[in-house]
Amino acid sequence: MERILTIPWRTGAGNILITEAADGIVTLSSDTPNTHLARSQTVRFYTLSGDAAVQTSVRQLGARVILRDNATKVLRDKNGLTLTVLKDG
């Protein structure tokens, strides 16, 4: 039997899906495409007794990148907001 749990992403839309297969293998994925900048979030797993734990970072690439000048300085608009652009392809 397969179990699926969800954790909301802290940034952007959607959830992190935690899927546990009958053989005990756990996979992490996202239920929605990320149309913004790349994002990551740490997920911790604990045993019921609390005597063991593990953590991992879930990363999802985004559809946007930050604009930078030739000196790699981040470009901002007049209000100080970071300028981004959609990636090719």
mmCIF file of C-alpha atoms in Angstrom:
data_model
loop_
_atom_site.group_PDB
_atom_site.id
_atom_site.type_symbol
_atom_site.label_atom_id
_atom_site.label_comp_id
_atom_site.label_asym_id
_atom_site.label_seq_id
_atom_site.Cartn_x
_atom_site.Cartn_y
_atom_site.Cartn_z
ATOM 1 C CA MET A 1 0.000 0.000 0.000
ATOM 2 C CA GLU A 2 1.286 3.471 -0.887
ATOM 3 C CA ARG A 3 0.953 6.424 1.517
ATOM 4 C CA ILE A 4 1.182 10.042 0.433
ATOM 5 C CA LEU A 5 1.656 12.968 2.815
ATOM 6 C CA THR A 6 1.822 16.664 1.871
ATOM 7 C CA ILE A 7 3.764 19.604 3.303
ATOM 8 C CA PRO A 8 3.046 23.102 1.936
ATOM 9 C CA TRP A 9 5.988 24.862 0.285
ATOM 10 C CA ARG A 10 7.022 27.893 2.398
ATOM 11 C CA THR A 11 7.418 29.921 -0.801
ATOM 12 C CA GLY A 12 5.281 29.775 -3.911
ATOM 13 C CA ALA A 13 2.352 27.509 -4.567
ATOM 14 C CA GLY A 14 1.830 23.805 -4.111
ATOM 15 C CA ASN A 15 3.009 21.099 -1.777
ATOM 16 C CA ILE A 16 5.943 18.790 -1.215
ATOM 17 C CA LEU A 17 4.664 15.235 -1.691
ATOM 18 C CA ILE A 18 6.149 12.510 0.495
ATOM 19 C CA THR A 19 5.318 9.112 -0.968
ATOM 20 C CA GLU A 20 6.055 5.893 0.896
ATOM 21 C CA ALA A 21 5.802 2.710 -1.170
ATOM 22 C CA ALA A 22 4.911 -0.705 0.264
ATOM 23 C CA ASP A 23 8.609 -1.660 0.244
ATOM 24 C CA GLY A 24 9.420 1.280 2.565
ATOM 25 C CA ILE A 25 11.112 3.469 -0.053
ATOM 26 C CA VAL A 26 10.263 7.151 0.433
ATOM 27 C CA THR A 27 10.347 9.684 -2.413
ATOM 28 C CA LEU A 28 9.886 13.449 -2.296
ATOM 29 C CA SER A 29 8.468 15.520 -5.137
ATOM 30 C CA SER A 30 6.332 18.590 -5.799
ATOM 31 C CA ASP A 31 2.708 18.606 -6.933
ATOM 32 C CA THR A 32 3.015 21.824 -8.936
ATOM 33 C CA PRO A 33 5.506 23.415 -11.352
ATOM 34 C CA ASN A 34 7.526 26.299 -9.929
ATOM 35 C CA THR A 35 7.071 29.386 -12.112
ATOM 36 C CA HIS A 36 9.261 31.593 -9.878
ATOM 37 C CA LEU A 37 12.887 31.389 -8.678
ATOM 38 C CA ALA A 38 14.385 28.080 -7.558
ATOM 39 C CA ARG A 39 13.330 27.131 -4.050
ATOM 40 C CA SER A 40 14.402 24.711 -1.346
ATOM 41 C CA GLN A 41 13.068 23.558 1.982
ATOM 42 C CA THR A 42 14.419 21.263 4.691
ATOM 43 C CA VAL A 43 12.243 18.298 5.684
ATOM 44 C CA ARG A 44 12.927 16.298 8.877
ATOM 45 C CA PHE A 45 11.745 12.770 9.600
ATOM 46 C CA TYR A 46 11.588 11.370 13.135
ATOM 47 C CA THR A 47 10.869 7.885 14.480
ATOM 48 C CA LEU A 48 7.770 7.564 16.649
ATOM 49 C CA SER A 49 9.972 7.030 19.698
ATOM 50 C CA GLY A 50 11.977 10.138 18.841
ATOM 51 C CA ASP A 51 15.332 8.376 19.216
ATOM 52 C CA ALA A 52 16.318 8.708 15.539
ATOM 53 C CA ALA A 53 15.911 11.430 12.936
ATOM 54 C CA VAL A 54 17.067 12.357 9.451
ATOM 55 C CA GLN A 55 16.720 15.526 7.417
ATOM 56 C CA THR A 56 17.030 16.335 3.744
ATOM 57 C CA SER A 57 16.646 19.396 1.537
ATOM 58 C CA VAL A 58 14.029 19.376 -1.193
ATOM 59 C CA ARG A 59 14.992 21.597 -4.133
ATOM 60 C CA GLN A 60 12.869 22.618 -7.091
ATOM 61 C CA LEU A 61 14.213 24.565 -10.049
ATOM 62 C CA GLY A 62 12.258 27.631 -11.056
ATOM 63 C CA ALA A 63 11.176 29.091 -14.371
ATOM 64 C CA ARG A 64 12.771 32.473 -13.598
ATOM 65 C CA VAL A 65 16.330 33.733 -13.073
ATOM 66 C CA ILE A 66 17.634 36.885 -11.397
ATOM 67 C CA LEU A 67 18.999 39.561 -13.744
ATOM 68 C CA ARG A 68 22.602 40.656 -13.036
ATOM 69 C CA ASP A 69 24.947 43.206 -14.587
ATOM 70 C CA ASN A 70 28.424 42.424 -16.007
ATOM 71 C CA ALA A 71 29.907 42.595 -12.479
ATOM 72 C CA THR A 72 27.272 40.029 -11.302
ATOM 73 C CA LYS A 73 25.493 42.665 -9.200
ATOM 74 C CA VAL A 74 21.753 41.966 -8.836
ATOM 75 C CA LEU A 75 19.632 44.425 -10.844
ATOM 76 C CA ARG A 76 16.760 46.126 -9.003
ATOM 77 C CA ASP A 77 13.971 48.470 -10.020
ATOM 78 C CA LYS A 78 13.423 51.953 -8.516
ATOM 79 C CA ASN A 79 11.535 50.367 -5.582
ATOM 80 C CA GLY A 80 14.397 48.008 -4.748
ATOM 81 C CA LEU A 81 12.677 44.902 -6.090
ATOM 82 C CA THR A 82 14.899 42.267 -7.703
ATOM 83 C CA LEU A 83 14.447 42.021 -11.472
ATOM 84 C CA THR A 84 13.857 38.544 -12.913
ATOM 85 C CA VAL A 85 13.215 37.093 -16.357
ATOM 86 C CA LEU A 86 11.760 33.805 -17.634
ATOM 87 C CA LYS A 87 14.326 31.162 -18.583
ATOM 88 C CA ASP A 88 14.623 29.978 -22.169
ATOM 89 C CA GLY A 89 13.164 26.598 -22.982
#
